[in-house]
Amino acid sequence: MADDPFENMLAQMDRAEEYADVDHGIFERLKHPERTLKVTLPVELDSGDVEVFEGYRCQFDSARGPFKGGVRFHPTVSQREVEALAGWMTWKTALVDLPYGGAKGGVICEPKDLTQNDLESLTRRYTEGIRRMIGPETDVPAPDMNTNPQTMAWMMDTYSMYEGHSVPQVVTGKPLEIGGTPGRVEATGRGVSIVTERLFEYLDRDLSDATVAIQGFGNVGSNAARLLDESGARIVATSDVSGAAYDPDGLDVGALAAHVSAGGLIEEYVAGDLRASPDDRRAADGGTRWDDPDAIGNDELLTLDVDVLIPAAVEGVITADNVDDLRASAIVEAANGPTTVAADEVLTERDVQVVPDILANAGGVIVSYLEWVQNAQEFSWPLETVNAELERRIGTAFDQTIDQYDENGLPDLRTAAYTLALERTASAHEYRGLFP
Ligand code: NAD
């Protein structure tokens, strides 16, 4: 079960059903995606070879509005994973009360083995493959793992070529120059940082000088690290596929971000080849931090004795096998589906507060919604307006989840979040009725 994210999502729904005011018939219907398209994508690579890739787009539920969800490029993409991610998008958009349903897309590939040209060809071919399904009023893709504003620009351009005019609203997470919004790139990390602060307020604990370990230093992990570091928290460990860096006194998040955005791996950063020596850096900023970090493994990062653990990479990393070794007192799920249900039950028992993915990483889809609204208005907002609206919306969802948890004596925050999301989605189904 731990290996199958879709089974994990169904088990999360089952855990919440007993507390949710949802008709059982509608609940059963919510366990099935509306549709999934599988596409075969032959692409001529720069090498001259033709490689055949496989991609998917799952549209899970549209009772509350157009489908919405990212596109992932990763070797472990599968139909079940895409369907689970589409389900999680459905519960996320309902929990943060956006007028959307949930969807997800993915292509099985190893992006680091592909050139920019290869990625462009693959993205365009994938977009052609799913273009009859997507559209500003039907299904609006966005970035996810290994996809970024450039990927969205290629998707938008390909879709627009077929339509005969520019359709910026068909995707979100675009570059600013073609209808993107300020604040989208860092939105998910900003949301993670906001909910972590809110959690600490709720627990009556001080975030300044709290220790944080973050698995994954991509878009979400690096932005969450930067913003939490600015709030005074100490980022003691972070990682990528190559391994993890650990410094109990706190990592130099800015130096790490500069290293990674220049294409470096964390393993190389720890080895020290590519960064200034601690003495040089102390001389530069007069600080006492920035000792050389230690190399640790991704598994060890998860079990560090920290105040907050933030998984921000892939699903299924906190499982029955390692949950007993976890020592963090709170977990903020920046990744989608990082915790299996079996591990969740243990964490609930141990009173470890887990801010569930559908709340913790909702900042991205909130700002995607704000981008979509600006495109529809043909009007652009300043960064301050976007960030204020993000904070208001994710803060409201956090407060509603806490109220649901406290007032109804629910076992954990995930169950509280799921009951709200399931009730809202079920209510939309009830109003709309069954066609024909
Ligand atoms: P990304 O591709 O920018 O970064 C992923 C990071 O995880 C990289 O540092 C990568 O090296 C690392 N990683 C990948 N596989 C790993 C493994 N097996 N072990 C350890 N580290 C590994 O992706 P991202 O956009 O930051 O997404 C990270 C997570 O956040 C995903 O679960 C994604 O679904 C979720 N998420 C992303 C967004 C968004 O707006 N980008 C929104 C909501 C949720």
CSV table of C-alpha atoms and ligand atoms in Angstrom, one decimal:
chain,number,residue,atom,x,y,z
A,1,MET,CA,0.0,0.0,0.0
A,2,ALA,CA,2.8,2.4,0.9
A,3,ASP,CA,4.1,2.1,-2.7
A,4,ASP,CA,0.8,3.0,-4.3
A,5,PRO,CA,0.0,6.7,-3.9
A,6,PHE,CA,-3.6,6.2,-5.2
A,7,GLU,CA,-4.3,3.5,-2.5
A,8,ASN,CA,-2.8,5.9,0.0
A,9,MET,CA,-5.2,8.7,-1.1
A,10,LEU,CA,-8.2,6.4,-0.9
A,11,ALA,CA,-7.1,5.3,2.6
A,12,GLN,CA,-6.9,9.0,3.7
A,13,MET,CA,-10.4,9.5,2.4
A,14,ASP,CA,-11.6,6.4,4.3
A,15,ARG,CA,-10.0,7.7,7.5
A,16,ALA,CA,-12.0,11.0,7.1
A,17,GLU,CA,-15.3,9.5,6.1
A,18,GLU,CA,-16.4,8.6,9.6
A,19,TYR,CA,-16.2,12.3,10.6
A,20,ALA,CA,-17.4,13.9,7.4
A,21,ASP,CA,-21.1,14.8,6.8
A,22,VAL,CA,-21.1,13.2,3.3
A,23,ASP,CA,-23.7,10.9,1.7
A,24,HIS,CA,-22.1,7.5,1.3
A,25,GLY,CA,-23.1,7.2,-2.4
A,26,ILE,CA,-21.4,10.5,-3.2
A,27,PHE,CA,-18.4,9.6,-1.2
A,28,GLU,CA,-18.0,6.4,-3.2
A,29,ARG,CA,-18.3,8.4,-6.4
A,30,LEU,CA,-15.5,10.7,-5.2
A,31,LYS,CA,-13.1,7.8,-5.2
A,32,HIS,CA,-13.0,7.6,-9.0
A,33,PRO,CA,-11.3,10.0,-11.4
A,34,GLU,CA,-13.6,11.4,-14.1
A,35,ARG,CA,-11.1,10.4,-16.8
A,36,THR,CA,-7.5,9.8,-17.5
A,37,LEU,CA,-5.9,10.2,-20.9
A,38,LYS,CA,-2.7,8.2,-21.7
A,39,VAL,CA,-0.6,9.6,-24.6
A,40,THR,CA,2.3,8.2,-26.5
A,41,LEU,CA,4.9,10.8,-27.3
A,42,PRO,CA,7.5,10.0,-30.0
A,43,VAL,CA,10.2,12.7,-29.9
A,44,GLU,CA,13.2,13.2,-32.1
A,45,LEU,CA,16.1,14.0,-29.7
A,46,ASP,CA,19.1,16.3,-30.3
A,47,SER,CA,21.1,13.0,-30.6
A,48,GLY,CA,19.2,12.1,-33.7
A,49,ASP,CA,17.4,9.2,-32.0
A,50,VAL,CA,13.7,8.9,-31.7
A,51,GLU,CA,12.5,8.1,-28.2
A,52,VAL,CA,9.0,7.2,-27.4
A,53,PHE,CA,7.8,8.7,-24.1
A,54,GLU,CA,4.5,8.1,-22.2
A,55,GLY,CA,2.4,10.8,-20.6
A,56,TYR,CA,-0.9,11.2,-18.8
A,57,ARG,CA,-3.5,13.8,-17.9
A,58,CYS,CA,-6.0,12.8,-15.2
A,59,GLN,CA,-9.1,15.0,-14.6
A,60,PHE,CA,-10.3,13.9,-11.2
A,61,ASP,CA,-13.4,15.9,-10.3
A,62,SER,CA,-14.9,19.1,-11.7
A,63,ALA,CA,-18.0,19.7,-9.6
A,64,ARG,CA,-16.5,22.9,-8.1
A,65,GLY,CA,-15.1,24.3,-11.3
A,66,PRO,CA,-12.6,23.8,-14.1
A,67,PHE,CA,-9.9,21.1,-13.5
A,68,LYS,CA,-6.6,22.5,-12.2
A,69,GLY,CA,-3.3,20.8,-11.5
A,70,GLY,CA,0.4,20.7,-12.4
A,71,VAL,CA,2.5,18.7,-14.9
A,72,ARG,CA,5.4,16.5,-13.6
A,73,PHE,CA,8.3,15.3,-15.6
A,74,HIS,CA,9.9,12.4,-13.6
A,75,PRO,CA,11.1,8.8,-14.2
A,76,THR,CA,8.7,7.4,-11.5
A,77,VAL,CA,5.5,9.0,-13.0
A,78,SER,CA,2.8,6.4,-13.4
A,79,GLN,CA,-0.9,6.5,-14.1
A,80,ARG,CA,-1.7,5.7,-10.5
A,81,GLU,CA,0.6,8.4,-9.3
A,82,VAL,CA,-1.0,11.0,-11.6
A,83,GLU,CA,-4.5,9.9,-10.5
A,84,ALA,CA,-3.5,10.2,-6.8
A,85,LEU,CA,-2.0,13.7,-7.4
A,86,ALA,CA,-5.2,14.7,-9.3
A,87,GLY,CA,-7.3,13.5,-6.3
A,88,TRP,CA,-5.1,15.5,-3.9
A,89,MET,CA,-5.6,18.6,-6.1
A,90,THR,CA,-9.4,18.1,-5.9
A,91,TRP,CA,-9.2,18.1,-2.0
A,92,LYS,CA,-6.7,21.0,-2.0
A,93,THR,CA,-8.7,23.4,-4.2
A,94,ALA,CA,-11.8,22.6,-2.1
A,95,LEU,CA,-10.0,23.1,1.2
A,96,VAL,CA,-8.7,26.5,0.2
A,97,ASP,CA,-12.0,27.3,-1.5
A,98,LEU,CA,-10.9,28.0,-5.0
A,99,PRO,CA,-13.6,27.6,-7.8
A,100,TYR,CA,-11.7,24.7,-9.3
A,101,GLY,CA,-11.7,20.9,-9.5
A,102,GLY,CA,-8.5,18.8,-9.5
A,103,ALA,CA,-6.3,17.4,-12.2
A,104,LYS,CA,-2.7,16.4,-12.8
A,105,GLY,CA,-0.4,15.5,-15.6
A,106,GLY,CA,2.9,13.7,-16.0
A,107,VAL,CA,5.4,12.4,-18.4
A,108,ILE,CA,7.7,9.5,-17.7
A,109,CYS,CA,11.2,10.9,-18.4
A,110,GLU,CA,14.5,11.8,-16.8
A,111,PRO,CA,14.9,15.5,-17.5
A,112,LYS,CA,18.5,15.7,-16.6
A,113,ASP,CA,19.3,13.3,-19.5
A,114,LEU,CA,17.5,15.6,-22.0
A,115,THR,CA,18.7,18.8,-23.6
A,116,GLN,CA,16.7,22.1,-23.6
A,117,ASN,CA,15.7,21.3,-27.2
A,118,ASP,CA,14.6,17.8,-26.2
A,119,LEU,CA,12.5,19.2,-23.3
A,120,GLU,CA,10.9,21.7,-25.6
A,121,SER,CA,10.0,19.0,-28.2
A,122,LEU,CA,8.7,16.7,-25.5
A,123,THR,CA,6.6,19.5,-23.9
A,124,ARG,CA,5.1,20.5,-27.2
A,125,ARG,CA,4.3,16.9,-28.2
A,126,TYR,CA,2.7,16.3,-24.8
A,127,THR,CA,0.7,19.5,-25.1
A,128,GLU,CA,-0.6,18.4,-28.5
A,129,GLY,CA,-1.5,15.1,-27.0
A,130,ILE,CA,-3.6,16.5,-24.3
A,131,ARG,CA,-4.8,19.8,-26.0
A,132,ARG,CA,-8.3,18.6,-26.6
A,133,MET,CA,-8.7,18.1,-22.9
A,134,ILE,CA,-7.3,21.4,-21.6
A,135,GLY,CA,-8.4,25.0,-22.0
A,136,PRO,CA,-9.0,28.1,-19.9
A,137,GLU,CA,-12.5,27.0,-19.0
A,138,THR,CA,-11.9,23.3,-18.8
A,139,ASP,CA,-8.5,22.3,-17.5
A,140,VAL,CA,-5.6,24.6,-16.6
A,141,PRO,CA,-2.1,23.0,-16.1
A,142,ALA,CA,0.7,24.5,-14.0
A,143,PRO,CA,4.3,23.6,-13.1
A,144,ASP,CA,5.2,20.7,-10.7
A,145,MET,CA,8.4,18.6,-10.3
A,146,ASN,CA,11.0,19.3,-13.0
A,147,THR,CA,8.7,21.7,-14.9
A,148,ASN,CA,8.9,25.5,-14.7
A,149,PRO,CA,7.8,28.8,-16.2
A,150,GLN,CA,9.7,27.9,-19.5
A,151,THR,CA,7.7,24.6,-19.7
A,152,MET,CA,4.5,26.6,-19.2
A,153,ALA,CA,5.5,29.0,-22.0
A,154,TRP,CA,6.0,26.1,-24.4
A,155,MET,CA,2.6,24.7,-23.4
A,156,MET,CA,0.9,28.0,-23.8
A,157,ASP,CA,2.5,28.6,-27.2
A,158,THR,CA,1.7,25.2,-28.5
A,159,TYR,CA,-2.0,25.5,-27.4
A,160,SER,CA,-2.2,29.0,-28.8
A,161,MET,CA,-0.8,27.9,-32.2
A,162,TYR,CA,-3.7,25.5,-32.6
A,163,GLU,CA,-6.2,28.1,-31.5
A,164,GLY,CA,-4.8,30.8,-33.8
A,165,HIS,CA,-4.4,33.4,-31.1
A,166,SER,CA,-2.6,33.8,-27.7
A,167,VAL,CA,-4.4,32.0,-24.9
A,168,PRO,CA,-2.4,32.9,-21.8
A,169,GLN,CA,-5.2,31.6,-19.5
A,170,VAL,CA,-4.7,27.9,-20.6
A,171,VAL,CA,-1.8,27.5,-18.1
A,172,THR,CA,-0.5,29.2,-15.0
A,173,GLY,CA,3.0,29.6,-13.7
A,174,LYS,CA,4.0,31.4,-16.9
A,175,PRO,CA,6.9,33.8,-17.2
A,176,LEU,CA,5.8,37.4,-16.4
A,177,GLU,CA,6.4,38.5,-20.0
A,178,ILE,CA,3.5,36.3,-21.3
A,179,GLY,CA,0.9,36.8,-18.6
A,180,GLY,CA,2.5,35.3,-15.5
A,181,THR,CA,1.9,36.9,-12.1
A,182,PRO,CA,4.5,38.2,-9.7
A,183,GLY,CA,4.9,35.9,-6.8
A,184,ARG,CA,4.0,32.6,-8.5
A,185,VAL,CA,7.5,31.0,-8.6
A,186,GLU,CA,7.9,31.3,-4.8
A,187,ALA,CA,4.2,30.9,-3.9
A,188,THR,CA,4.3,27.3,-2.8
A,189,GLY,CA,7.3,27.9,-0.6
A,190,ARG,CA,5.8,31.1,0.8
A,191,GLY,CA,2.6,29.2,1.7
A,192,VAL,CA,4.7,26.5,3.4
A,193,SER,CA,6.4,29.2,5.4
A,194,ILE,CA,3.1,30.9,6.3
A,195,VAL,CA,1.5,27.7,7.6
A,196,THR,CA,4.6,26.8,9.6
A,197,GLU,CA,4.4,30.2,11.3
A,198,ARG,CA,0.7,29.8,11.9
A,199,LEU,CA,1.3,26.3,13.3
A,200,PHE,CA,3.8,27.7,15.8
A,201,GLU,CA,1.4,30.4,16.8
A,202,TYR,CA,-1.3,27.8,17.4
A,203,LEU,CA,1.1,25.6,19.4
A,204,ASP,CA,2.2,28.7,21.3
A,205,ARG,CA,5.8,28.0,20.3
A,206,ASP,CA,8.5,30.4,19.1
A,207,LEU,CA,9.6,29.9,15.5
A,208,SER,CA,12.6,32.0,15.8
A,209,ASP,CA,15.5,29.7,16.4
A,210,ALA,CA,13.4,26.6,15.8
A,211,THR,CA,15.4,24.0,13.9
A,212,VAL,CA,14.1,22.9,10.5
A,213,ALA,CA,15.1,20.0,8.2
A,214,ILE,CA,13.9,20.2,4.6
A,215,GLN,CA,14.0,17.2,2.2
A,216,GLY,CA,14.2,18.5,-1.4
A,217,PHE,CA,15.8,21.9,-2.3
A,218,GLY,CA,13.9,22.5,-5.6
A,219,ASN,CA,11.4,25.2,-6.2
A,220,VAL,CA,9.3,24.5,-3.1
A,221,GLY,CA,12.1,23.5,-0.7
A,222,SER,CA,14.5,26.3,-1.5
A,223,ASN,CA,11.8,29.1,-1.3
A,224,ALA,CA,10.4,27.6,2.0
A,225,ALA,CA,14.0,27.5,3.3
A,226,ARG,CA,14.7,31.1,2.4
A,227,LEU,CA,11.5,32.5,3.9
A,228,LEU,CA,11.8,30.4,7.1
A,229,ASP,CA,15.4,31.5,7.4
A,230,GLU,CA,14.3,35.1,7.1
A,231,SER,CA,11.7,34.5,9.9
A,232,GLY,CA,14.6,33.5,12.2
A,233,ALA,CA,14.2,29.7,12.0
A,234,ARG,CA,17.4,27.7,11.6
A,235,ILE,CA,17.6,25.5,8.5
A,236,VAL,CA,19.9,22.7,9.8
A,237,ALA,CA,19.5,20.3,6.9
A,238,THR,CA,18.4,20.1,3.3
A,239,SER,CA,18.8,17.7,0.4
A,240,ASP,CA,18.3,16.8,-3.2
A,241,VAL,CA,18.6,13.5,-5.1
A,242,SER,CA,22.4,13.5,-4.6
A,243,GLY,CA,22.3,13.6,-0.7
A,244,ALA,CA,21.9,16.0,2.2
A,245,ALA,CA,23.8,18.8,3.9
A,246,TYR,CA,23.6,19.1,7.7
A,247,ASP,CA,24.9,21.8,10.0
A,248,PRO,CA,23.4,22.0,13.5
A,249,ASP,CA,24.2,25.7,13.6
A,250,GLY,CA,22.2,26.4,10.5
A,251,LEU,CA,23.0,26.2,6.8
A,252,ASP,CA,23.9,29.2,4.6
A,253,VAL,CA,20.6,29.1,2.7
A,254,GLY,CA,21.6,31.9,0.3
A,255,ALA,CA,24.9,30.3,-0.7
A,256,LEU,CA,23.1,26.9,-1.2
A,257,ALA,CA,20.4,28.5,-3.3
A,258,ALA,CA,23.0,30.2,-5.5
A,259,HIS,CA,24.9,26.9,-5.9
A,260,VAL,CA,21.8,24.9,-6.8
A,261,SER,CA,20.3,27.5,-9.1
A,262,ALA,CA,23.6,27.5,-11.0
A,263,GLY,CA,23.0,23.8,-11.6
A,264,GLY,CA,25.0,22.4,-8.7
A,265,LEU,CA,24.2,19.4,-6.6
A,266,ILE,CA,24.1,19.4,-2.8
A,267,GLU,CA,26.6,16.6,-2.8
A,268,GLU,CA,29.1,18.9,-4.5
A,269,TYR,CA,28.2,21.8,-2.2
A,270,VAL,CA,29.0,19.6,0.8
A,271,ALA,CA,32.2,18.5,-0.7
A,272,GLY,CA,33.1,22.1,-0.7
A,273,ASP,CA,34.7,22.4,-4.2
A,274,LEU,CA,32.4,25.1,-5.3
A,275,ARG,CA,31.8,27.4,-2.4
A,276,ALA,CA,33.8,30.0,-0.5
A,277,SER,CA,35.5,28.7,2.7
A,278,PRO,CA,33.8,29.4,6.0
A,279,ASP,CA,36.6,31.9,6.8
A,280,ASP,CA,35.9,33.9,3.7
A,281,ARG,CA,32.2,33.9,4.3
A,282,ARG,CA,32.6,34.9,7.9
A,283,ALA,CA,34.9,37.7,6.7
A,284,ALA,CA,32.3,38.7,4.2
A,285,ASP,CA,29.3,39.0,6.5
A,286,GLY,CA,31.0,39.2,9.9
A,287,GLY,CA,28.8,36.4,11.1
A,288,THR,CA,29.8,33.3,13.2
A,289,ARG,CA,27.8,30.8,11.2
A,290,TRP,CA,28.7,28.9,8.0
A,291,ASP,CA,30.8,26.1,9.3
A,292,ASP,CA,31.3,23.4,6.7
A,293,PRO,CA,28.2,21.2,6.6
A,294,ASP,CA,28.3,17.5,7.0
A,295,ALA,CA,27.2,15.1,4.3
A,296,ILE,CA,24.3,12.9,5.4
A,297,GLY,CA,21.8,10.7,3.6
A,298,ASN,CA,18.2,11.6,2.7
A,299,ASP,CA,17.0,8.9,5.1
A,300,GLU,CA,19.0,10.3,7.9
A,301,LEU,CA,17.7,13.8,7.2
A,302,LEU,CA,14.2,12.5,7.9
A,303,THR,CA,15.1,11.3,11.4
A,304,LEU,CA,17.0,14.3,12.6
A,305,ASP,CA,16.0,15.7,16.1
A,306,VAL,CA,14.5,18.9,14.8
A,307,ASP,CA,11.5,21.0,15.6
A,308,VAL,CA,10.1,20.9,12.1
A,309,LEU,CA,10.5,18.4,9.3
A,310,ILE,CA,9.5,19.6,5.8
A,311,PRO,CA,9.4,16.9,3.2
A,312,ALA,CA,9.5,18.8,-0.1
A,313,ALA,CA,10.5,16.2,-2.7
A,314,VAL,CA,8.5,13.1,-3.6
A,315,GLU,CA,5.6,11.1,-2.1
A,316,GLY,CA,5.8,8.1,0.2
A,317,VAL,CA,9.0,9.0,2.2
A,318,ILE,CA,7.5,8.8,5.7
A,319,THR,CA,6.3,5.2,6.1
A,320,ALA,CA,5.7,2.4,8.6
A,321,ASP,CA,9.4,1.5,8.2
A,322,ASN,CA,10.9,4.8,9.4
A,323,VAL,CA,8.1,6.5,11.4
A,324,ASP,CA,9.4,5.2,14.7
A,325,ASP,CA,12.7,6.8,14.1
A,326,LEU,CA,11.3,10.2,13.3
A,327,ARG,CA,12.1,12.8,16.0
A,328,ALA,CA,10.6,16.0,14.6
A,329,SER,CA,7.8,17.4,16.8
A,330,ALA,CA,6.0,18.8,13.8
A,331,ILE,CA,5.8,18.0,10.1
A,332,VAL,CA,4.8,20.4,7.4
A,333,GLU,CA,4.0,18.5,4.2
A,334,ALA,CA,5.4,20.6,1.3
A,335,ALA,CA,5.5,17.6,-1.0
A,336,ASN,CA,2.3,15.9,-2.2
A,337,GLY,CA,1.6,12.7,-0.4
A,338,PRO,CA,4.9,12.3,1.6
A,339,THR,CA,3.3,10.3,4.5
A,340,THR,CA,1.6,6.9,4.1
A,341,VAL,CA,-1.6,6.2,6.1
A,342,ALA,CA,0.2,3.6,8.2
A,343,ALA,CA,2.8,6.2,9.3
A,344,ASP,CA,0.1,8.8,9.8
A,345,GLU,CA,-1.6,6.6,12.4
A,346,VAL,CA,1.6,6.4,14.4
A,347,LEU,CA,2.2,10.1,14.2
A,348,THR,CA,-1.4,10.8,15.4
A,349,GLU,CA,-0.9,8.4,18.3
A,350,ARG,CA,2.3,10.2,19.2
A,351,ASP,CA,0.7,13.7,18.9
A,352,VAL,CA,3.1,14.8,16.3
A,353,GLN,CA,1.3,17.7,14.5
A,354,VAL,CA,1.3,17.2,10.7
A,355,VAL,CA,0.1,20.0,8.5
A,356,PRO,CA,-1.3,18.0,5.6
A,357,ASP,CA,-0.1,18.6,2.0
A,358,ILE,CA,-3.5,19.8,0.8
A,359,LEU,CA,-3.1,22.7,3.2
A,360,ALA,CA,0.7,23.2,3.5
A,361,ASN,CA,1.5,23.3,-0.2
A,362,ALA,CA,-1.7,25.1,-1.4
A,363,GLY,CA,0.1,28.4,-1.9
A,364,GLY,CA,1.0,27.4,-5.5
A,365,VAL,CA,-2.5,26.7,-6.6
A,366,ILE,CA,-3.8,29.8,-4.8
A,367,VAL,CA,-1.4,32.1,-6.7
A,368,SER,CA,-2.1,30.1,-9.9
A,369,TYR,CA,-5.7,31.0,-9.4
A,370,LEU,CA,-4.7,34.7,-8.9
A,371,GLU,CA,-2.8,34.5,-12.2
A,372,TRP,CA,-5.8,33.0,-14.0
A,373,VAL,CA,-8.1,35.7,-12.6
A,374,GLN,CA,-5.6,38.4,-13.8
A,375,ASN,CA,-5.5,36.9,-17.3
A,376,ALA,CA,-9.3,36.8,-17.4
A,377,GLN,CA,-9.4,40.5,-16.3
A,378,GLU,CA,-6.6,41.4,-18.7
A,379,PHE,CA,-5.2,43.3,-15.8
A,380,SER,CA,-2.1,42.7,-13.6
A,381,TRP,CA,-1.6,43.1,-9.9
A,382,PRO,CA,1.5,44.2,-8.0
A,383,LEU,CA,3.4,41.6,-5.9
A,384,GLU,CA,2.1,43.0,-2.6
A,385,THR,CA,-1.5,42.4,-3.7
A,386,VAL,CA,-0.7,38.8,-4.7
A,387,ASN,CA,1.2,38.1,-1.5
A,388,ALA,CA,-1.5,39.6,0.7
A,389,GLU,CA,-4.2,37.6,-1.1
A,390,LEU,CA,-2.2,34.4,-0.7
A,391,GLU,CA,-1.7,35.0,3.0
A,392,ARG,CA,-5.4,35.8,3.5
A,393,ARG,CA,-6.6,32.7,1.6
A,394,ILE,CA,-4.1,30.2,3.1
A,395,GLY,CA,-4.5,31.7,6.5
A,396,THR,CA,-8.3,31.3,6.3
A,397,ALA,CA,-8.0,27.7,5.3
A,398,PHE,CA,-5.5,27.1,8.2
A,399,ASP,CA,-7.9,28.7,10.7
A,400,GLN,CA,-10.9,26.7,9.3
A,401,THR,CA,-8.9,23.5,9.6
A,402,ILE,CA,-7.8,24.2,13.2
A,403,ASP,CA,-11.4,25.1,14.1
A,404,GLN,CA,-12.7,21.8,12.6
A,405,TYR,CA,-10.0,19.9,14.5
A,406,ASP,CA,-10.5,21.6,17.8
A,407,GLU,CA,-14.3,22.0,17.8
A,408,ASN,CA,-15.1,18.5,16.6
A,409,GLY,CA,-12.4,16.6,18.4
A,410,LEU,CA,-10.9,15.1,15.2
A,411,PRO,CA,-7.9,12.8,15.5
A,412,ASP,CA,-5.5,15.0,13.5
A,413,LEU,CA,-5.2,18.0,11.1
A,414,ARG,CA,-5.3,15.8,8.0
A,415,THR,CA,-8.7,14.4,9.0
A,416,ALA,CA,-9.9,17.9,9.7
A,417,ALA,CA,-8.7,19.2,6.3
A,418,TYR,CA,-10.2,16.1,4.5
A,419,THR,CA,-13.6,16.4,6.1
A,420,LEU,CA,-13.9,20.1,5.0
A,421,ALA,CA,-12.7,19.3,1.5
A,422,LEU,CA,-14.9,16.2,1.1
A,423,GLU,CA,-18.0,18.1,2.5
A,424,ARG,CA,-17.5,21.0,0.1
A,425,THR,CA,-17.0,18.8,-2.9
A,426,ALA,CA,-19.9,16.5,-2.0
A,427,SER,CA,-22.1,19.6,-1.5
A,428,ALA,CA,-21.3,20.8,-5.0
A,429,HIS,CA,-22.2,17.4,-6.4
A,430,GLU,CA,-25.5,17.5,-4.5
A,431,TYR,CA,-26.5,20.9,-5.8
A,432,ARG,CA,-25.5,19.9,-9.4
A,433,GLY,CA,-27.3,16.5,-9.3
A,434,LEU,CA,-26.6,13.5,-11.4
A,435,PHE,CA,-26.6,13.9,-15.2
A,436,PRO,CA,-28.7,13.0,-17.2
B,1,NAD,P1,11.5,20.5,-8.1
B,1,NAD,O1,11.7,19.6,-9.2
B,1,NAD,O2,11.8,21.9,-8.2
B,1,NAD,O3,12.4,20.0,-6.8
B,1,NAD,C1,12.4,18.7,-6.3
B,1,NAD,C2,13.5,18.5,-5.3
B,1,NAD,O4,13.4,17.2,-4.7
B,1,NAD,C3,14.9,18.6,-5.9
B,1,NAD,O5,15.8,19.1,-5.0
B,1,NAD,C4,15.2,17.1,-6.2
B,1,NAD,O6,16.6,16.9,-6.3
B,1,NAD,C5,14.6,16.5,-4.9
B,1,NAD,N1,14.3,15.1,-5.1
B,1,NAD,C6,13.7,14.5,-6.2
B,1,NAD,N2,13.6,13.1,-5.9
B,1,NAD,C7,14.1,12.9,-4.7
B,1,NAD,C8,14.3,11.8,-3.9
B,1,NAD,N3,13.9,10.6,-4.3
B,1,NAD,N4,14.9,12.0,-2.6
B,1,NAD,C9,15.2,13.2,-2.2
B,1,NAD,N5,15.1,14.3,-2.9
B,1,NAD,C10,14.6,14.2,-4.1
B,1,NAD,O7,10.0,20.2,-7.6
B,1,NAD,P2,9.1,21.2,-6.7
B,1,NAD,O8,8.2,21.9,-7.7
B,1,NAD,O9,9.9,21.8,-5.7
B,1,NAD,O10,8.1,20.1,-6.0
B,1,NAD,C11,8.5,19.4,-4.8
B,1,NAD,C12,7.2,18.8,-4.2
B,1,NAD,O11,6.3,19.8,-4.0
B,1,NAD,C13,6.5,17.8,-5.1
B,1,NAD,O12,5.9,16.8,-4.3
B,1,NAD,C14,5.4,18.6,-5.8
B,1,NAD,O13,4.3,17.8,-6.2
B,1,NAD,C15,5.0,19.5,-4.6
B,1,NAD,N6,4.3,20.8,-5.0
B,1,NAD,C16,4.9,21.6,-5.9
B,1,NAD,C17,4.2,22.8,-6.2
B,1,NAD,C18,4.8,23.8,-7.1
B,1,NAD,O14,4.2,24.9,-7.2
B,1,NAD,N7,6.0,23.6,-7.7
B,1,NAD,C19,3.0,23.0,-5.7
B,1,NAD,C20,2.4,22.1,-4.8
B,1,NAD,C21,3.1,21.0,-4.4
